[in-house]
Amino acid sequence: MENDNSTMVKEFILLGLTQSRDIQLLVFVLILIFYLIILPGNFLIILTIRSDPGLTAPLYFFLGNLAFLDASYSFIVAPRMLVDFVSEKKVISYRGCITQLFFLHFLGGGEGLLLVVMAFDRYIAICRPLRYSTVMNPRACYALLLALWLGGFIHSIIQVALILRLPFCGPNQLDNFFCDVPQVIKLACTDTFVVELLMVFNSGLMTLLCFLGLLSSYAVILCHIRGSTSEGKSRALSTCTTHVIIILLMFGPAIFIYTRPFRALPADKVVSFFHTVIFPLMNPMIYTLRNQEVKTSMRRLLSRHVVC
């Protein structure tokens, strides 16, 4: 395919989440509240874990990285969405669209792999406790962190490479509030059947396999916990339950969006809204509210600054 350019479209017009001004106002206020309350909470989690010498276990190391990933992820879509609510013309350049798409899948893929790493950490801690300090040493934690960032990058660059090869010569209206693979591909003026299959394989199959693998691993862990009589049983059960909630919140919408042919459904925008805006801000908070050590450390940090 000729690449020099087939791309005649220089910008895309975003049709937005809804055309109703009342719903737009409601969503605007909702996102603003989330940003003003929960986003600082995510940064507080990172600061708490970094500043407390008692929170050096791999679980908290990965929780801090989850908070960072989710905070970063929330900057990809939501700020522009807020601006678009008060703008007459909702336009994003071709390059801006590709950039948004890249970071969406880079950070999203990285987070999915981070949840896999956290499941592995819990499996070793609960099912192989005597080997935990050997397996999950600091060097191994940093190696796993590097691997998940690299995995997210490879996943995203494949998406972008496939889209950059497509010619866009009009129309240029994206029926969404941000740029994502399913909507962008539909605007290409060529047959996209093969590209769609590759995209479903890269995003959909990977998401589904990670999801099933995670559920299976936590099923094994929970079975092990049920047969245990140790003192930390309730704590381990609480931690694993929290992990499962986050897995369902993240992978449920992703499976709905990416594991089927790119055909528009009425629920697409609502699912995408929760997947890209609401859930990323909530994930670390859900972890923290169910983790007594982090809550206690956070209170100490806040009281120390209040006294100062």
mmCIF file of C-alpha atoms in Angstrom:
data_model
loop_
_atom_site.group_PDB
_atom_site.id
_atom_site.type_symbol
_atom_site.label_atom_id
_atom_site.label_comp_id
_atom_site.label_asym_id
_atom_site.label_seq_id
_atom_site.Cartn_x
_atom_site.Cartn_y
_atom_site.Cartn_z
ATOM 1 C CA MET A 1 0.000 0.000 0.000
ATOM 2 C CA GLU A 2 1.297 3.399 -0.834
ATOM 3 C CA ASN A 3 2.071 5.365 2.220
ATOM 4 C CA ASP A 4 2.938 8.759 0.767
ATOM 5 C CA ASN A 5 -0.147 9.712 1.036
ATOM 6 C CA SER A 6 -3.193 8.170 0.994
ATOM 7 C CA THR A 7 -3.754 10.149 4.252
ATOM 8 C CA MET A 8 -5.717 13.141 3.033
ATOM 9 C CA VAL A 9 -7.612 13.596 6.301
ATOM 10 C CA LYS A 10 -5.672 16.010 8.523
ATOM 11 C CA GLU A 11 -8.136 16.110 11.416
ATOM 12 C CA PHE A 12 -11.049 14.197 12.890
ATOM 13 C CA ILE A 13 -14.305 15.640 14.203
ATOM 14 C CA LEU A 14 -15.362 14.024 17.493
ATOM 15 C CA LEU A 15 -19.137 13.640 17.777
ATOM 16 C CA GLY A 16 -18.802 13.309 21.552
ATOM 17 C CA LEU A 17 -20.459 11.191 24.216
ATOM 18 C CA THR A 18 -23.922 12.670 23.686
ATOM 19 C CA GLN A 19 -25.635 15.558 21.917
ATOM 20 C CA SER A 20 -27.828 16.365 24.935
ATOM 21 C CA ARG A 21 -26.627 19.516 26.724
ATOM 22 C CA ASP A 22 -28.156 18.377 30.021
ATOM 23 C CA ILE A 23 -26.310 15.046 29.953
ATOM 24 C CA GLN A 24 -23.121 16.806 28.857
ATOM 25 C CA LEU A 25 -23.389 19.133 31.862
ATOM 26 C CA LEU A 26 -24.001 16.166 34.203
ATOM 27 C CA VAL A 27 -20.985 14.269 32.827
ATOM 28 C CA PHE A 28 -18.827 17.420 32.986
ATOM 29 C CA VAL A 29 -19.628 17.863 36.703
ATOM 30 C CA LEU A 30 -19.119 14.137 37.376
ATOM 31 C CA ILE A 31 -15.672 14.087 35.764
ATOM 32 C CA LEU A 32 -14.666 17.310 37.506
ATOM 33 C CA ILE A 33 -15.653 15.883 40.910
ATOM 34 C CA PHE A 34 -13.698 12.710 40.206
ATOM 35 C CA TYR A 35 -10.665 14.738 39.197
ATOM 36 C CA LEU A 36 -10.755 17.071 42.187
ATOM 37 C CA ILE A 37 -11.271 14.324 44.773
ATOM 38 C CA ILE A 38 -9.928 11.008 43.510
ATOM 39 C CA LEU A 39 -6.948 12.062 41.358
ATOM 40 C CA PRO A 40 -5.206 13.793 44.303
ATOM 41 C CA GLY A 41 -6.015 10.637 46.271
ATOM 42 C CA ASN A 42 -4.043 8.584 43.739
ATOM 43 C CA PHE A 43 -1.041 10.874 44.086
ATOM 44 C CA LEU A 44 -1.401 10.634 47.880
ATOM 45 C CA ILE A 45 -1.186 6.834 47.591
ATOM 46 C CA ILE A 46 2.067 7.156 45.628
ATOM 47 C CA LEU A 47 3.500 9.653 48.138
ATOM 48 C CA THR A 48 2.453 7.479 51.094
ATOM 49 C CA ILE A 49 4.074 4.340 49.705
ATOM 50 C CA ARG A 50 7.241 6.203 48.730
ATOM 51 C CA SER A 51 7.639 7.917 52.112
ATOM 52 C CA ASP A 52 6.749 5.083 54.526
ATOM 53 C CA PRO A 53 9.645 2.641 55.211
ATOM 54 C CA GLY A 54 7.061 0.109 56.421
ATOM 55 C CA LEU A 55 5.486 -0.163 52.974
ATOM 56 C CA THR A 56 8.402 -1.693 51.092
ATOM 57 C CA ALA A 57 6.850 -5.101 50.317
ATOM 58 C CA PRO A 58 6.376 -5.920 46.600
ATOM 59 C CA LEU A 59 2.583 -5.626 47.040
ATOM 60 C CA TYR A 60 2.924 -1.915 47.874
ATOM 61 C CA PHE A 61 5.604 -1.361 45.235
ATOM 62 C CA PHE A 62 3.181 -2.615 42.578
ATOM 63 C CA LEU A 63 0.243 -0.735 44.140
ATOM 64 C CA GLY A 64 2.219 2.512 43.835
ATOM 65 C CA ASN A 65 2.888 1.739 40.186
ATOM 66 C CA LEU A 66 -0.799 0.969 39.638
ATOM 67 C CA ALA A 67 -1.719 4.367 41.073
ATOM 68 C CA PHE A 68 0.847 6.035 38.779
ATOM 69 C CA LEU A 69 -0.390 4.151 35.691
ATOM 70 C CA ASP A 70 -4.031 4.933 36.429
ATOM 71 C CA ALA A 71 -3.330 8.600 37.140
ATOM 72 C CA SER A 72 -1.399 8.827 33.850
ATOM 73 C CA TYR A 73 -4.127 6.928 31.982
ATOM 74 C CA SER A 74 -6.779 9.331 33.231
ATOM 75 C CA PHE A 75 -4.928 12.260 31.561
ATOM 76 C CA ILE A 76 -5.240 10.732 28.088
ATOM 77 C CA VAL A 77 -8.988 11.151 27.557
ATOM 78 C CA ALA A 78 -10.692 13.067 30.372
ATOM 79 C CA PRO A 79 -9.014 16.534 30.138
ATOM 80 C CA ARG A 80 -9.729 16.810 26.416
ATOM 81 C CA MET A 81 -13.255 15.584 27.034
ATOM 82 C CA LEU A 82 -13.794 18.391 29.564
ATOM 83 C CA VAL A 83 -12.511 20.966 27.063
ATOM 84 C CA ASP A 84 -14.722 19.552 24.297
ATOM 85 C CA PHE A 85 -17.816 19.958 26.474
ATOM 86 C CA VAL A 86 -17.359 23.737 26.397
ATOM 87 C CA SER A 87 -16.080 23.951 22.802
ATOM 88 C CA GLU A 88 -18.196 24.573 19.753
ATOM 89 C CA LYS A 89 -15.959 22.549 17.464
ATOM 90 C CA LYS A 90 -14.671 19.225 18.752
ATOM 91 C CA VAL A 91 -11.661 18.545 16.536
ATOM 92 C CA ILE A 92 -8.507 16.473 16.973
ATOM 93 C CA SER A 93 -5.639 16.431 14.465
ATOM 94 C CA TYR A 94 -4.593 13.212 12.735
ATOM 95 C CA ARG A 95 -1.301 13.192 14.654
ATOM 96 C CA GLY A 96 -3.076 14.037 17.907
ATOM 97 C CA CYS A 97 -5.457 11.143 17.309
ATOM 98 C CA ILE A 98 -2.622 8.662 16.696
ATOM 99 C CA THR A 99 -0.764 9.966 19.779
ATOM 100 C CA GLN A 100 -3.852 9.569 21.960
ATOM 101 C CA LEU A 101 -4.420 6.071 20.615
ATOM 102 C CA PHE A 102 -0.777 5.118 21.281
ATOM 103 C CA PHE A 103 -0.771 6.227 24.924
ATOM 104 C CA LEU A 104 -4.218 4.735 25.521
ATOM 105 C CA HIS A 105 -2.977 1.267 24.565
ATOM 106 C CA PHE A 106 0.538 1.739 25.957
ATOM 107 C CA LEU A 107 -0.684 2.523 29.469
ATOM 108 C CA GLY A 108 -3.736 0.258 29.227
ATOM 109 C CA GLY A 109 -1.629 -2.703 28.081
ATOM 110 C CA GLY A 110 0.919 -1.962 30.794
ATOM 111 C CA GLU A 111 -1.791 -1.916 33.449
ATOM 112 C CA GLY A 112 -3.235 -5.220 32.273
ATOM 113 C CA LEU A 113 0.209 -6.807 32.549
ATOM 114 C CA LEU A 114 0.715 -5.170 35.963
ATOM 115 C CA LEU A 115 -2.419 -6.940 37.224
ATOM 116 C CA VAL A 116 -0.907 -10.209 35.973
ATOM 117 C CA VAL A 117 2.296 -9.433 37.897
ATOM 118 C CA MET A 118 0.268 -8.596 41.038
ATOM 119 C CA ALA A 119 -1.566 -11.921 40.720
ATOM 120 C CA PHE A 120 1.803 -13.703 40.479
ATOM 121 C CA ASP A 121 2.995 -11.822 43.569
ATOM 122 C CA ARG A 122 -0.084 -12.904 45.553
ATOM 123 C CA TYR A 123 0.270 -16.511 44.353
ATOM 124 C CA ILE A 124 3.869 -16.731 45.596
ATOM 125 C CA ALA A 125 3.040 -14.928 48.860
ATOM 126 C CA ILE A 126 0.068 -17.159 49.713
ATOM 127 C CA CYS A 127 0.802 -20.513 48.065
ATOM 128 C CA ARG A 128 4.637 -20.523 48.326
ATOM 129 C CA PRO A 129 5.368 -18.293 51.337
ATOM 130 C CA LEU A 130 8.746 -19.850 52.137
ATOM 131 C CA ARG A 131 10.048 -18.926 48.673
ATOM 132 C CA TYR A 132 8.498 -15.441 48.608
ATOM 133 C CA SER A 133 11.515 -13.386 49.706
ATOM 134 C CA THR A 134 13.744 -15.285 47.261
ATOM 135 C CA VAL A 135 11.444 -15.059 44.240
ATOM 136 C CA MET A 136 10.094 -11.538 44.776
ATOM 137 C CA ASN A 137 13.366 -9.800 45.606
ATOM 138 C CA PRO A 138 13.866 -6.126 44.595
ATOM 139 C CA ARG A 139 15.749 -7.019 41.416
ATOM 140 C CA ALA A 140 12.941 -9.353 40.301
ATOM 141 C CA CYS A 141 10.330 -6.654 41.023
ATOM 142 C CA TYR A 142 12.146 -4.090 38.869
ATOM 143 C CA ALA A 143 12.633 -6.689 36.105
ATOM 144 C CA LEU A 144 8.887 -7.457 36.141
ATOM 145 C CA LEU A 145 8.113 -3.725 36.073
ATOM 146 C CA LEU A 146 10.403 -3.219 33.075
ATOM 147 C CA ALA A 147 8.816 -6.214 31.322
ATOM 148 C CA LEU A 148 5.272 -4.894 31.734
ATOM 149 C CA TRP A 149 6.230 -1.429 30.419
ATOM 150 C CA LEU A 150 7.936 -3.079 27.455
ATOM 151 C CA GLY A 151 4.920 -5.323 26.887
ATOM 152 C CA GLY A 152 2.582 -2.327 26.893
ATOM 153 C CA PHE A 153 4.834 -0.519 24.408
ATOM 154 C CA ILE A 154 4.982 -3.488 22.005
ATOM 155 C CA HIS A 155 1.202 -3.972 22.199
ATOM 156 C CA SER A 156 0.584 -0.283 21.459
ATOM 157 C CA ILE A 157 3.156 0.129 18.693
ATOM 158 C CA ILE A 158 1.552 -2.778 16.799
ATOM 159 C CA GLN A 159 -1.816 -0.992 16.954
ATOM 160 C CA VAL A 160 -0.326 2.266 15.728
ATOM 161 C CA ALA A 161 1.731 0.622 12.964
ATOM 162 C CA LEU A 162 -1.381 -1.068 11.550
ATOM 163 C CA ILE A 163 -3.378 2.180 11.568
ATOM 164 C CA LEU A 164 -0.578 4.273 10.020
ATOM 165 C CA ARG A 165 -0.701 2.009 6.962
ATOM 166 C CA LEU A 166 -4.377 2.805 6.342
ATOM 167 C CA PRO A 167 -5.457 5.555 3.925
ATOM 168 C CA PHE A 168 -7.908 8.155 5.277
ATOM 169 C CA CYS A 169 -9.559 10.210 2.558
ATOM 170 C CA GLY A 170 -12.904 11.006 4.202
ATOM 171 C CA PRO A 171 -15.336 11.100 5.936
ATOM 172 C CA ASN A 172 -13.609 12.305 9.098
ATOM 173 C CA GLN A 173 -16.330 12.145 11.784
ATOM 174 C CA LEU A 174 -15.474 9.874 14.728
ATOM 175 C CA ASP A 175 -18.600 8.721 16.541
ATOM 176 C CA ASN A 176 -16.924 8.866 19.941
ATOM 177 C CA PHE A 177 -15.407 11.294 22.451
ATOM 178 C CA PHE A 178 -11.811 10.085 21.889
ATOM 179 C CA CYS A 179 -9.700 8.230 19.321
ATOM 180 C CA ASP A 180 -9.685 4.461 19.585
ATOM 181 C CA VAL A 181 -9.053 1.605 17.201
ATOM 182 C CA PRO A 182 -12.640 0.487 16.414
ATOM 183 C CA GLN A 183 -13.868 3.942 15.354
ATOM 184 C CA VAL A 184 -10.679 5.071 13.546
ATOM 185 C CA ILE A 185 -10.443 1.899 11.449
ATOM 186 C CA LYS A 186 -13.999 2.363 10.189
ATOM 187 C CA LEU A 187 -13.017 5.691 8.597
ATOM 188 C CA ALA A 188 -10.299 4.183 6.391
ATOM 189 C CA CYS A 189 -11.155 4.256 2.691
ATOM 190 C CA THR A 190 -10.044 0.682 2.016
ATOM 191 C CA ASP A 191 -11.054 -2.841 2.983
ATOM 192 C CA THR A 192 -10.082 -3.240 6.655
ATOM 193 C CA PHE A 193 -11.167 -6.843 7.250
ATOM 194 C CA VAL A 194 -7.619 -8.205 7.678
ATOM 195 C CA VAL A 195 -6.552 -5.248 9.844
ATOM 196 C CA GLU A 196 -9.617 -5.730 12.052
ATOM 197 C CA LEU A 197 -8.720 -9.385 12.545
ATOM 198 C CA LEU A 198 -5.167 -8.428 13.500
ATOM 199 C CA MET A 199 -6.467 -5.779 15.911
ATOM 200 C CA VAL A 200 -8.897 -8.227 17.537
ATOM 201 C CA PHE A 201 -6.052 -10.723 17.881
ATOM 202 C CA ASN A 202 -3.654 -8.124 19.344
ATOM 203 C CA SER A 203 -6.112 -6.464 21.738
ATOM 204 C CA GLY A 204 -9.086 -8.760 22.135
ATOM 205 C CA LEU A 205 -7.413 -12.161 22.389
ATOM 206 C CA MET A 206 -4.649 -10.852 24.654
ATOM 207 C CA THR A 207 -7.239 -9.216 26.929
ATOM 208 C CA LEU A 208 -9.388 -12.349 27.078
ATOM 209 C CA LEU A 209 -6.447 -14.676 27.780
ATOM 210 C CA CYS A 210 -5.119 -12.377 30.533
ATOM 211 C CA PHE A 211 -8.599 -12.179 32.064
ATOM 212 C CA LEU A 212 -9.149 -15.954 32.072
ATOM 213 C CA GLY A 213 -5.614 -16.541 33.346
ATOM 214 C CA LEU A 214 -6.098 -14.052 36.181
ATOM 215 C CA LEU A 215 -9.438 -15.533 37.222
ATOM 216 C CA SER A 216 -7.918 -19.033 37.189
ATOM 217 C CA SER A 217 -4.926 -17.947 39.281
ATOM 218 C CA TYR A 218 -7.126 -16.237 41.877
ATOM 219 C CA ALA A 219 -9.403 -19.290 41.973
ATOM 220 C CA VAL A 220 -6.333 -21.382 42.886
ATOM 221 C CA ILE A 221 -5.271 -18.810 45.495
ATOM 222 C CA LEU A 222 -8.754 -18.608 47.052
ATOM 223 C CA CYS A 223 -8.972 -22.415 47.227
ATOM 224 C CA HIS A 224 -5.600 -22.429 48.992
ATOM 225 C CA ILE A 225 -6.804 -19.742 51.436
ATOM 226 C CA ARG A 226 -9.997 -21.675 52.246
ATOM 227 C CA GLY A 227 -7.950 -24.703 53.231
ATOM 228 C CA SER A 228 -5.578 -22.638 55.340
ATOM 229 C CA THR A 229 -5.796 -22.080 59.099
ATOM 230 C CA SER A 230 -3.163 -19.347 59.355
ATOM 231 C CA GLU A 231 -3.703 -16.008 61.097
ATOM 232 C CA GLY A 232 -3.431 -14.010 57.884
ATOM 233 C CA LYS A 233 -6.318 -15.848 56.221
ATOM 234 C CA SER A 234 -8.823 -12.973 56.402
ATOM 235 C CA ARG A 235 -6.221 -10.430 55.281
ATOM 236 C CA ALA A 236 -5.192 -12.563 52.285
ATOM 237 C CA LEU A 237 -8.845 -13.124 51.406
ATOM 238 C CA SER A 238 -9.537 -9.379 51.527
ATOM 239 C CA THR A 239 -6.513 -8.576 49.328
ATOM 240 C CA CYS A 240 -7.426 -11.201 46.720
ATOM 241 C CA THR A 241 -11.087 -10.116 46.677
ATOM 242 C CA THR A 242 -9.957 -6.558 45.975
ATOM 243 C CA HIS A 243 -7.729 -7.761 43.125
ATOM 244 C CA VAL A 244 -10.636 -9.682 41.583
ATOM 245 C CA ILE A 245 -12.883 -6.577 41.750
ATOM 246 C CA ILE A 246 -10.246 -4.523 39.893
ATOM 247 C CA ILE A 247 -9.797 -7.280 37.289
ATOM 248 C CA LEU A 248 -13.540 -7.317 36.596
ATOM 249 C CA LEU A 249 -13.661 -3.500 36.374
ATOM 250 C CA MET A 250 -10.748 -3.301 33.956
ATOM 251 C CA PHE A 251 -11.105 -6.396 31.803
ATOM 252 C CA GLY A 252 -14.913 -6.503 31.570
ATOM 253 C CA PRO A 253 -15.245 -3.324 29.439
ATOM 254 C CA ALA A 254 -12.051 -4.123 27.490
ATOM 255 C CA ILE A 255 -13.405 -7.546 26.493
ATOM 256 C CA PHE A 256 -16.693 -5.946 25.430
ATOM 257 C CA ILE A 257 -14.894 -3.374 23.243
ATOM 258 C CA TYR A 258 -12.044 -5.355 21.678
ATOM 259 C CA THR A 259 -13.018 -9.044 21.431
ATOM 260 C CA ARG A 260 -15.749 -8.651 18.813
ATOM 261 C CA PRO A 261 -15.864 -7.331 15.230
ATOM 262 C CA PHE A 262 -15.729 -3.539 15.162
ATOM 263 C CA ARG A 263 -19.449 -2.999 14.818
ATOM 264 C CA ALA A 264 -21.053 -0.063 16.649
ATOM 265 C CA LEU A 265 -23.418 -0.916 19.497
ATOM 266 C CA PRO A 266 -25.553 1.523 21.548
ATOM 267 C CA ALA A 267 -23.658 0.703 24.750
ATOM 268 C CA ASP A 268 -20.190 1.341 23.266
ATOM 269 C CA LYS A 269 -19.823 4.958 24.379
ATOM 270 C CA VAL A 270 -21.049 4.353 27.922
ATOM 271 C CA VAL A 271 -18.740 1.339 28.361
ATOM 272 C CA SER A 272 -15.809 3.319 26.900
ATOM 273 C CA PHE A 273 -16.570 6.240 29.239
ATOM 274 C CA PHE A 274 -16.342 4.078 32.359
ATOM 275 C CA HIS A 275 -13.338 2.180 30.974
ATOM 276 C CA THR A 276 -11.247 5.245 30.099
ATOM 277 C CA VAL A 277 -12.406 7.891 32.595
ATOM 278 C CA ILE A 278 -14.096 6.538 35.731
ATOM 279 C CA PHE A 279 -12.522 3.151 36.521
ATOM 280 C CA PRO A 280 -8.862 4.247 36.151
ATOM 281 C CA LEU A 281 -9.382 6.868 38.861
ATOM 282 C CA MET A 282 -11.199 4.409 41.124
ATOM 283 C CA ASN A 283 -8.866 1.390 40.949
ATOM 284 C CA PRO A 284 -6.095 2.467 43.369
ATOM 285 C CA MET A 285 -8.695 3.949 45.740
ATOM 286 C CA ILE A 286 -10.506 0.595 45.909
ATOM 287 C CA TYR A 287 -7.214 -1.114 46.755
ATOM 288 C CA THR A 288 -6.414 1.461 49.425
ATOM 289 C CA LEU A 289 -9.806 1.476 51.121
ATOM 290 C CA ARG A 290 -9.458 -2.275 51.671
ATOM 291 C CA ASN A 291 -5.835 -2.145 52.842
ATOM 292 C CA GLN A 292 -5.441 -1.252 56.505
ATOM 293 C CA GLU A 293 -1.657 -0.692 56.374
ATOM 294 C CA VAL A 294 -1.889 1.901 53.587
ATOM 295 C CA LYS A 295 -4.846 3.659 55.257
ATOM 296 C CA THR A 296 -2.969 3.886 58.565
ATOM 297 C CA SER A 297 0.181 5.176 56.882
ATOM 298 C CA MET A 298 -1.848 7.699 54.903
ATOM 299 C CA ARG A 299 -3.471 9.054 58.081
ATOM 300 C CA ARG A 300 -0.030 9.417 59.700
ATOM 301 C CA LEU A 301 1.289 11.273 56.671
ATOM 302 C CA LEU A 302 -1.683 13.646 56.583
ATOM 303 C CA SER A 303 -1.620 14.308 60.352
ATOM 304 C CA ARG A 304 2.123 15.005 60.177
ATOM 305 C CA HIS A 305 1.610 17.618 57.452
ATOM 306 C CA VAL A 306 -1.389 19.131 59.256
ATOM 307 C CA VAL A 307 0.699 19.518 62.458
ATOM 308 C CA CYS A 308 3.524 21.087 60.436
#
